[in-house]
Short mmCIF file of C-alpha atoms in Angstrom, two decimals:
data_model
loop_
_atom_site.label_atom_id
_atom_site.label_comp_id
_atom_site.label_asym_id
_atom_site.label_seq_id
_atom_site.Cartn_x
_atom_site.Cartn_y
_atom_site.Cartn_z
CA MET B 1 9.26 90.77 104.37
CA ALA B 2 10.46 90.29 107.92
CA ASP B 3 8.12 88.53 110.28
CA ASN B 4 9.05 88.11 113.92
CA THR B 5 6.86 85.05 114.47
CA ASN B 6 8.55 81.72 115.10
CA ARG B 7 5.36 79.72 114.62
CA VAL B 8 5.50 76.91 112.06
CA VAL B 9 2.38 76.61 109.91
CA ASP B 10 1.58 73.57 107.76
CA ILE B 11 -0.78 74.65 105.00
CA HIS B 12 -0.68 71.37 103.05
CA THR B 13 -2.03 68.66 105.33
CA HIS B 14 -5.02 66.39 104.74
CA MET B 15 -7.67 64.35 106.52
CA TYR B 16 -10.44 61.95 105.54
CA PRO B 17 -12.99 62.67 108.30
CA PRO B 18 -15.09 59.73 109.56
CA VAL B 19 -18.23 60.95 107.77
CA TYR B 20 -16.33 60.85 104.46
CA VAL B 21 -14.95 57.36 105.08
CA LYS B 22 -18.40 56.10 106.07
CA MET B 23 -19.87 57.50 102.86
CA LEU B 24 -17.18 55.73 100.79
CA GLU B 25 -17.82 52.46 102.65
CA GLY B 26 -21.40 52.54 101.41
CA ARG B 27 -20.48 52.95 97.73
CA THR B 28 -20.47 50.14 95.15
CA THR B 29 -18.46 52.02 92.49
CA ILE B 30 -15.08 53.73 92.76
CA PRO B 31 -14.05 55.59 94.77
CA LEU B 32 -14.93 53.30 97.65
CA VAL B 33 -13.55 51.99 100.93
CA ARG B 34 -13.40 48.30 101.78
CA LYS B 35 -12.13 46.25 104.71
CA PHE B 36 -10.26 42.97 104.28
CA VAL B 37 -9.66 40.09 106.66
CA GLN B 38 -5.98 40.12 105.67
CA ASP B 39 -5.45 43.77 106.59
CA PRO B 40 -6.41 45.59 109.83
CA GLU B 41 -6.81 48.94 108.09
CA PRO B 42 -9.64 49.87 105.67
CA ARG B 43 -8.39 50.66 102.19
CA LEU B 44 -9.38 53.40 99.74
CA ILE B 45 -9.88 52.14 96.19
CA LEU B 46 -9.54 54.99 93.69
CA LEU B 47 -8.50 53.46 90.39
CA ALA B 48 -10.43 51.34 87.89
CA SER B 49 -7.26 49.28 87.44
CA GLU B 50 -7.61 48.16 91.07
CA LEU B 51 -11.06 46.58 90.64
CA GLU B 52 -9.80 43.15 89.58
CA ALA B 53 -7.43 43.01 92.55
CA LEU B 54 -10.31 44.18 94.79
CA ASP B 55 -12.50 41.29 93.66
CA ASN B 56 -9.65 38.81 94.17
CA ALA B 57 -8.81 40.11 97.65
CA LEU B 58 -12.44 39.89 98.78
CA LYS B 59 -12.64 36.27 97.60
CA ASP B 60 -9.16 35.08 98.57
CA PRO B 61 -7.92 35.92 102.10
CA THR B 62 -4.33 35.29 100.98
CA ALA B 63 -4.46 37.86 98.16
CA LYS B 64 -2.91 41.28 98.63
CA PRO B 65 -5.59 44.01 99.01
CA PRO B 66 -5.41 46.92 96.56
CA GLY B 67 -5.71 50.61 97.34
CA ARG B 68 -4.44 52.99 99.97
CA PRO B 69 -4.48 51.86 103.63
CA LEU B 70 -6.37 54.40 105.72
CA THR B 71 -4.34 54.42 108.92
CA SER B 72 -5.31 56.52 111.93
CA HIS B 73 -3.20 59.33 110.41
CA TYR B 74 -5.95 59.88 107.83
CA ALA B 75 -8.96 60.34 110.08
CA SER B 76 -7.96 61.02 113.69
CA VAL B 77 -7.63 64.57 114.97
CA ASP B 78 -5.62 63.26 117.93
CA GLN B 79 -3.21 61.69 115.45
CA LYS B 80 -2.97 64.97 113.54
CA LEU B 81 -2.12 66.84 116.73
CA HIS B 82 0.45 64.18 117.65
CA PHE B 83 2.06 64.52 114.22
CA MET B 84 2.18 68.29 114.67
CA LYS B 85 3.80 68.05 118.09
CA THR B 86 6.34 65.44 116.99
CA ASN B 87 7.33 67.41 113.89
CA ARG B 88 7.34 70.81 115.66
CA ILE B 89 4.34 72.29 113.83
CA ASP B 90 2.31 74.92 115.67
CA VAL B 91 -0.64 75.43 113.31
CA SER B 92 -2.18 73.29 110.56
CA VAL B 93 -4.61 74.26 107.81
CA VAL B 94 -6.36 70.96 107.09
CA SER B 95 -8.12 69.97 103.87
CA LEU B 96 -9.96 66.95 102.55
CA ALA B 97 -7.77 64.84 100.28
CA ASN B 98 -8.56 63.66 96.76
CA PRO B 99 -10.96 62.71 95.24
CA TRP B 100 -12.97 65.26 97.29
CA LEU B 101 -16.64 65.21 96.17
CA ASP B 102 -16.10 65.25 92.40
CA PHE B 103 -17.80 61.86 91.94
CA LEU B 104 -21.09 62.55 93.73
CA GLU B 105 -24.52 62.81 92.18
CA SER B 106 -25.83 66.38 91.94
CA SER B 107 -28.62 65.79 94.44
CA GLU B 108 -26.37 64.56 97.26
CA ALA B 109 -23.27 66.72 96.89
CA GLY B 110 -24.54 69.80 98.73
CA GLY B 111 -25.61 67.98 101.88
CA ILE B 112 -22.41 65.93 102.16
CA ALA B 113 -20.23 69.00 101.62
CA LYS B 114 -22.11 70.85 104.35
CA GLU B 115 -21.65 67.94 106.77
CA ILE B 116 -17.92 67.68 106.06
CA ASN B 117 -17.28 71.41 106.31
CA GLU B 118 -19.24 71.82 109.52
CA GLY B 119 -17.36 68.82 110.95
CA PHE B 120 -14.03 70.45 110.13
CA SER B 121 -15.29 73.69 111.63
CA THR B 122 -16.24 71.99 114.89
CA MET B 123 -12.88 70.22 115.02
CA CYS B 124 -11.03 73.51 114.57
CA GLU B 125 -13.17 75.23 117.19
CA GLU B 126 -12.24 72.51 119.69
CA HIS B 127 -8.57 73.18 118.99
CA CYS B 128 -8.80 76.91 118.50
CA GLY B 129 -5.59 78.55 117.31
CA LYS B 130 -3.99 75.24 116.29
CA LEU B 131 -6.29 74.11 113.47
CA TYR B 132 -7.90 75.88 110.51
CA PHE B 133 -9.27 74.38 107.31
CA PHE B 134 -9.86 74.71 103.58
CA ALA B 135 -13.48 73.84 102.82
CA THR B 136 -14.74 71.29 100.30
CA LEU B 137 -17.07 72.42 97.52
CA PRO B 138 -19.98 70.36 96.12
CA LEU B 139 -18.91 70.96 92.53
CA THR B 140 -21.45 68.58 91.03
CA ALA B 141 -24.36 70.36 92.74
CA PRO B 142 -26.59 72.91 90.95
CA LEU B 143 -25.13 76.40 90.68
CA ASP B 144 -27.39 77.91 93.34
CA VAL B 145 -26.42 75.15 95.83
CA LEU B 146 -22.75 75.63 95.00
CA LYS B 147 -22.95 79.40 95.51
CA GLN B 148 -24.78 78.93 98.81
CA SER B 149 -22.07 76.53 99.93
CA ILE B 150 -19.48 79.24 99.33
CA GLN B 151 -21.46 81.70 101.42
CA ASP B 152 -21.89 79.10 104.15
CA VAL B 153 -18.18 78.35 104.47
CA LYS B 154 -17.31 82.04 104.29
CA ASN B 155 -19.12 82.41 107.61
CA LEU B 156 -17.36 79.50 109.30
CA LYS B 157 -14.92 81.02 111.76
CA HIS B 158 -11.92 78.81 111.00
CA CYS B 159 -12.36 78.42 107.24
CA ARG B 160 -9.61 80.09 105.23
CA GLY B 161 -10.36 79.01 101.68
CA VAL B 162 -11.44 76.02 99.59
CA ILE B 163 -9.60 73.07 98.11
CA LEU B 164 -10.18 72.41 94.42
CA GLY B 165 -9.07 69.69 92.02
CA THR B 166 -8.10 70.35 88.43
CA SER B 167 -11.21 68.79 86.90
CA GLY B 168 -13.50 71.62 88.06
CA LEU B 169 -17.00 70.87 86.79
CA GLY B 170 -15.57 68.08 84.67
CA LYS B 171 -14.12 70.07 81.78
CA GLY B 172 -11.11 71.67 83.45
CA LEU B 173 -10.53 75.03 85.06
CA ASP B 174 -10.80 77.00 81.81
CA ASP B 175 -14.47 76.03 81.58
CA PRO B 176 -16.49 79.29 81.20
CA ASN B 177 -19.14 77.83 83.52
CA LEU B 178 -16.65 78.11 86.38
CA LEU B 179 -16.29 81.89 86.05
CA PRO B 180 -19.23 82.72 88.36
CA ILE B 181 -17.80 80.30 90.93
CA PHE B 182 -14.38 81.91 90.74
CA GLN B 183 -15.98 85.34 91.09
CA GLU B 184 -18.03 84.18 94.09
CA LEU B 185 -14.87 82.87 95.77
CA ALA B 186 -13.00 86.09 94.99
CA ASP B 187 -15.81 88.20 96.41
CA ALA B 188 -15.86 86.04 99.54
CA GLU B 189 -12.06 86.48 99.85
CA LEU B 190 -11.59 82.72 99.92
CA ILE B 191 -8.30 81.50 98.47
CA ILE B 192 -8.35 78.38 96.29
CA PHE B 193 -5.91 75.64 97.29
CA LEU B 194 -5.42 73.88 93.94
CA HIS B 195 -4.44 70.23 94.29
CA PRO B 196 -3.91 67.56 91.60
CA HIS B 197 -5.58 64.17 91.54
CA TYR B 198 -6.15 62.92 88.01
CA GLY B 199 -2.55 62.96 86.77
CA LEU B 200 -1.66 62.06 83.21
CA PRO B 201 -3.00 59.14 81.13
CA ASN B 202 -1.43 55.90 82.34
CA GLU B 203 -0.08 55.06 78.89
CA VAL B 204 2.47 57.91 79.05
CA TYR B 205 4.39 55.89 81.63
CA GLY B 206 4.96 53.05 79.21
CA PRO B 207 4.55 49.27 79.25
CA ARG B 208 6.97 48.85 82.18
CA ALA B 209 5.13 51.29 84.44
CA GLU B 210 4.21 48.66 87.03
CA GLU B 211 7.92 48.11 87.70
CA TYR B 212 8.27 51.72 88.85
CA GLY B 213 5.68 51.73 91.63
CA HIS B 214 3.92 55.09 92.08
CA VAL B 215 7.00 57.22 91.42
CA LEU B 216 6.17 58.48 87.92
CA PRO B 217 2.49 59.40 88.53
CA LEU B 218 3.26 61.15 91.85
CA ALA B 219 6.57 62.81 90.96
CA LEU B 220 5.71 63.77 87.39
CA GLY B 221 1.99 63.28 86.73
CA PHE B 222 0.72 65.39 89.63
CA PRO B 223 3.00 68.40 88.97
CA MET B 224 2.23 68.36 85.24
CA GLU B 225 -1.50 68.18 85.99
CA THR B 226 -1.23 71.39 88.04
CA THR B 227 0.94 73.07 85.40
CA ILE B 228 -1.49 72.30 82.58
CA ALA B 229 -4.55 73.35 84.61
CA VAL B 230 -3.14 76.79 85.48
CA ALA B 231 -1.75 77.32 81.97
CA ARG B 232 -5.21 76.65 80.56
CA MET B 233 -6.70 79.18 82.98
CA TYR B 234 -4.14 81.74 81.89
CA MET B 235 -4.72 81.14 78.17
CA ALA B 236 -8.50 81.45 78.68
CA GLY B 237 -8.07 84.81 80.42
CA VAL B 238 -9.56 83.63 83.73
CA PHE B 239 -7.12 85.63 85.84
CA ASP B 240 -7.91 88.83 83.95
CA GLN B 241 -11.66 88.27 84.13
CA VAL B 242 -11.53 87.60 87.89
CA ARG B 243 -8.76 89.89 89.13
CA GLY B 244 -9.63 89.20 92.76
CA LEU B 245 -9.02 85.46 92.34
CA ARG B 246 -6.23 84.09 94.54
CA MET B 247 -4.83 80.58 94.22
CA LEU B 248 -2.39 78.58 96.33
CA LEU B 249 -0.78 75.90 94.17
CA ALA B 250 0.22 72.54 95.62
CA HIS B 251 3.74 71.16 95.19
CA SER B 252 5.25 74.58 94.47
CA GLY B 253 3.14 75.07 91.36
CA GLY B 254 4.13 71.86 89.63
CA THR B 255 6.56 72.80 86.87
CA LEU B 256 5.30 76.37 86.37
CA PRO B 257 8.38 77.99 87.98
CA PHE B 258 10.57 76.22 85.41
CA LEU B 259 8.27 76.48 82.39
CA ALA B 260 6.74 79.96 82.72
CA GLY B 261 9.42 81.39 80.44
CA ARG B 262 8.82 78.72 77.84
CA ILE B 263 5.06 79.32 78.00
CA GLU B 264 5.68 83.04 77.42
CA SER B 265 7.99 82.33 74.49
CA CYS B 266 5.46 80.01 72.86
CA ILE B 267 2.71 82.63 73.23
CA LEU B 268 4.85 85.34 71.63
CA HIS B 269 5.85 83.05 68.77
CA ASP B 270 2.40 81.71 67.99
CA GLY B 271 1.52 83.34 64.69
CA ASP B 272 -2.21 82.74 64.93
CA LEU B 273 -2.43 84.30 68.41
CA VAL B 274 -0.33 87.30 67.44
CA ARG B 275 -2.12 87.99 64.15
CA ASN B 276 -5.54 87.61 65.78
CA GLY B 277 -4.69 90.26 68.34
CA LYS B 278 -4.73 87.86 71.29
CA VAL B 279 -1.23 88.95 72.32
CA PRO B 280 -1.56 92.72 72.90
CA LYS B 281 1.42 94.72 74.10
CA ASP B 282 -0.29 95.53 77.40
CA ARG B 283 -1.06 91.86 78.06
CA ARG B 284 -0.33 90.64 81.56
CA THR B 285 2.31 87.94 81.23
CA VAL B 286 2.40 84.58 82.96
CA TRP B 287 5.04 86.11 85.25
CA ASP B 288 2.66 88.93 86.21
CA VAL B 289 -0.10 86.49 87.18
CA LEU B 290 2.30 84.31 89.16
CA LYS B 291 3.46 87.30 91.18
CA GLU B 292 0.05 88.93 91.67
CA GLN B 293 -2.58 86.18 92.00
CA ILE B 294 -0.65 83.01 92.81
CA TYR B 295 0.86 81.63 96.01
CA LEU B 296 2.94 78.47 96.16
CA ASP B 297 3.40 75.91 98.85
CA ALA B 298 6.95 74.82 99.68
CA VAL B 299 6.35 71.10 99.20
CA ILE B 300 9.22 70.61 96.74
CA TYR B 301 11.93 68.98 98.90
CA SER B 302 14.96 70.76 97.40
CA GLN B 303 16.91 74.01 97.22
CA VAL B 304 16.64 74.10 93.43
CA GLY B 305 12.85 73.88 93.48
CA LEU B 306 12.47 76.42 96.29
CA ARG B 307 14.76 78.94 94.60
CA ALA B 308 12.74 78.66 91.40
CA ALA B 309 9.46 79.04 93.32
CA ALA B 310 10.78 82.08 95.23
CA GLU B 311 12.03 83.77 92.06
CA THR B 312 8.75 83.04 90.28
CA SER B 313 6.13 84.23 92.77
CA GLY B 314 8.29 85.75 95.53
CA ALA B 315 9.54 84.31 98.80
CA ASP B 316 6.80 86.29 100.56
CA ARG B 317 4.24 84.09 98.73
CA LEU B 318 5.78 80.72 99.69
CA MET B 319 4.24 78.62 102.51
CA TYR B 320 5.54 75.49 104.23
CA GLY B 321 3.67 72.20 104.01
CA THR B 322 4.13 68.51 104.76
CA ASP B 323 1.49 66.66 102.67
CA HIS B 324 0.69 64.59 105.78
CA PRO B 325 -0.59 61.84 105.99
CA PHE B 326 0.84 60.89 102.60
CA PHE B 327 4.46 59.74 102.24
CA PRO B 328 4.78 58.07 105.66
CA PRO B 329 8.12 56.61 106.78
CA ILE B 330 8.62 53.09 105.39
CA GLU B 331 11.16 51.61 107.77
CA SER B 332 10.83 53.82 110.86
CA ASP B 333 8.17 54.59 113.45
CA ILE B 334 5.24 56.42 111.88
CA GLN B 335 4.57 57.98 115.28
CA GLY B 336 7.95 59.74 115.18
CA GLU B 337 9.42 62.34 112.83
CA TRP B 338 8.45 62.08 109.16
CA HIS B 339 11.03 62.53 106.40
CA SER B 340 8.50 64.46 104.31
CA ALA B 341 8.24 67.11 107.02
CA ILE B 342 11.97 67.22 107.72
CA PHE B 343 13.03 67.39 104.05
CA ASN B 344 10.82 70.42 103.36
CA ALA B 345 11.90 72.24 106.53
CA ASP B 346 15.59 71.52 105.80
CA ALA B 347 15.14 72.77 102.23
CA VAL B 348 13.75 76.07 103.54
CA ASP B 349 16.66 76.47 105.98
CA SER B 350 19.34 75.61 103.42
CA THR B 351 17.78 77.82 100.73
CA PHE B 352 17.07 80.96 102.76
CA GLY B 353 19.33 80.59 105.79
CA LYS B 354 18.38 78.89 109.04
CA GLU B 355 16.34 81.20 111.32
CA SER B 356 16.56 84.04 108.78
CA ASP B 357 13.60 86.39 108.38
CA VAL B 358 12.83 84.82 105.00
CA ALA B 359 12.96 81.28 106.36
CA ARG B 360 10.69 82.18 109.26
CA ALA B 361 8.26 83.81 106.84
CA VAL B 362 8.12 80.72 104.62
CA MET B 363 7.78 78.41 107.62
CA GLY B 364 4.88 80.34 109.12
CA GLY B 365 4.84 84.11 108.82
CA ASN B 366 3.54 84.20 105.25
CA ALA B 367 0.67 81.82 106.02
CA ILE B 368 -0.27 83.79 109.14
CA ARG B 369 -0.42 86.98 107.07
CA VAL B 370 -2.03 85.65 103.87
CA LEU B 371 -4.55 83.34 105.57
CA ARG B 372 -5.24 85.72 108.47
CA LEU B 373 -4.43 83.09 111.08
CA ASP B 374 -4.16 85.70 113.83
CA GLU B 375 -7.83 86.60 113.40
CA GLU B 376 -10.34 84.95 115.73
#
């Protein structure tokens, strides 16, 4: 478990490269990027509910623009390096943020994915040893194009895996049509960084949801999305069918560390499953899969969450992250320290002991080992 490195590695950090932003600027349906006279920053429009506000803001220069402001933190490599230096991060593993390429037509997905991945590769090469990346897959492309994309990124020197949303090919990650993709990724020894995007249906947040800002979808919807996606994979037997599959789950696995026991209990007490022989005595449990095929990031902000994550998958499978450039400081300088980075680092120190072997492993040593960041 001990790792003598003192390097800090951020494995959960995003960018929207210029080629991606330009592509979104040219779109007429969501997701899209638009600029407004009342705001110096372009804004990313993701939600259908934002379309009315978009139309109003384009017509009325006094109206508040909808969407997410794309500050320099989203697209600039210099800004990423500045963030790393300011927050004492030595190495970052960068990935494209949601909604990735899930919305593209089949004919265009492959080419755009190739352009984005090669751009990330060039960026990492220019900052060798400081930047690596998780590639983006053209999931809507034909199967042969998708498989070729996996082989292409496997050969990119600084690629260490792929980022994947929970929709998969549109039917979720228990879709049988994804099995050859999972096997291809396993054979290529590319880890999947699983990240939520779609959340839960808006109606679950109730008629007063607008009063609560984005707290409920981000704090509860995203983690539950991850939990449900992985539970579906487990129930479908994906992890048994592709034993070489390795997944890194965002936000410490959602609620899996807390609910794995309940999932197990429900499986064992489901009469139909038991009587149909789907619960054999030699079945690998949810706990087995979490300890053998799953890694968790440490983006959970608390001792309670980190302890649960460590007990679930093992502290040697936990990796520090910041979720930059999301959750910027509201009332302080965004060029200084970010609370999101500090909270996660402090949680690691308080949970495992400041400068302990375990804390150093979570902050960097585990990522260096698992993602082979010492290989050039």
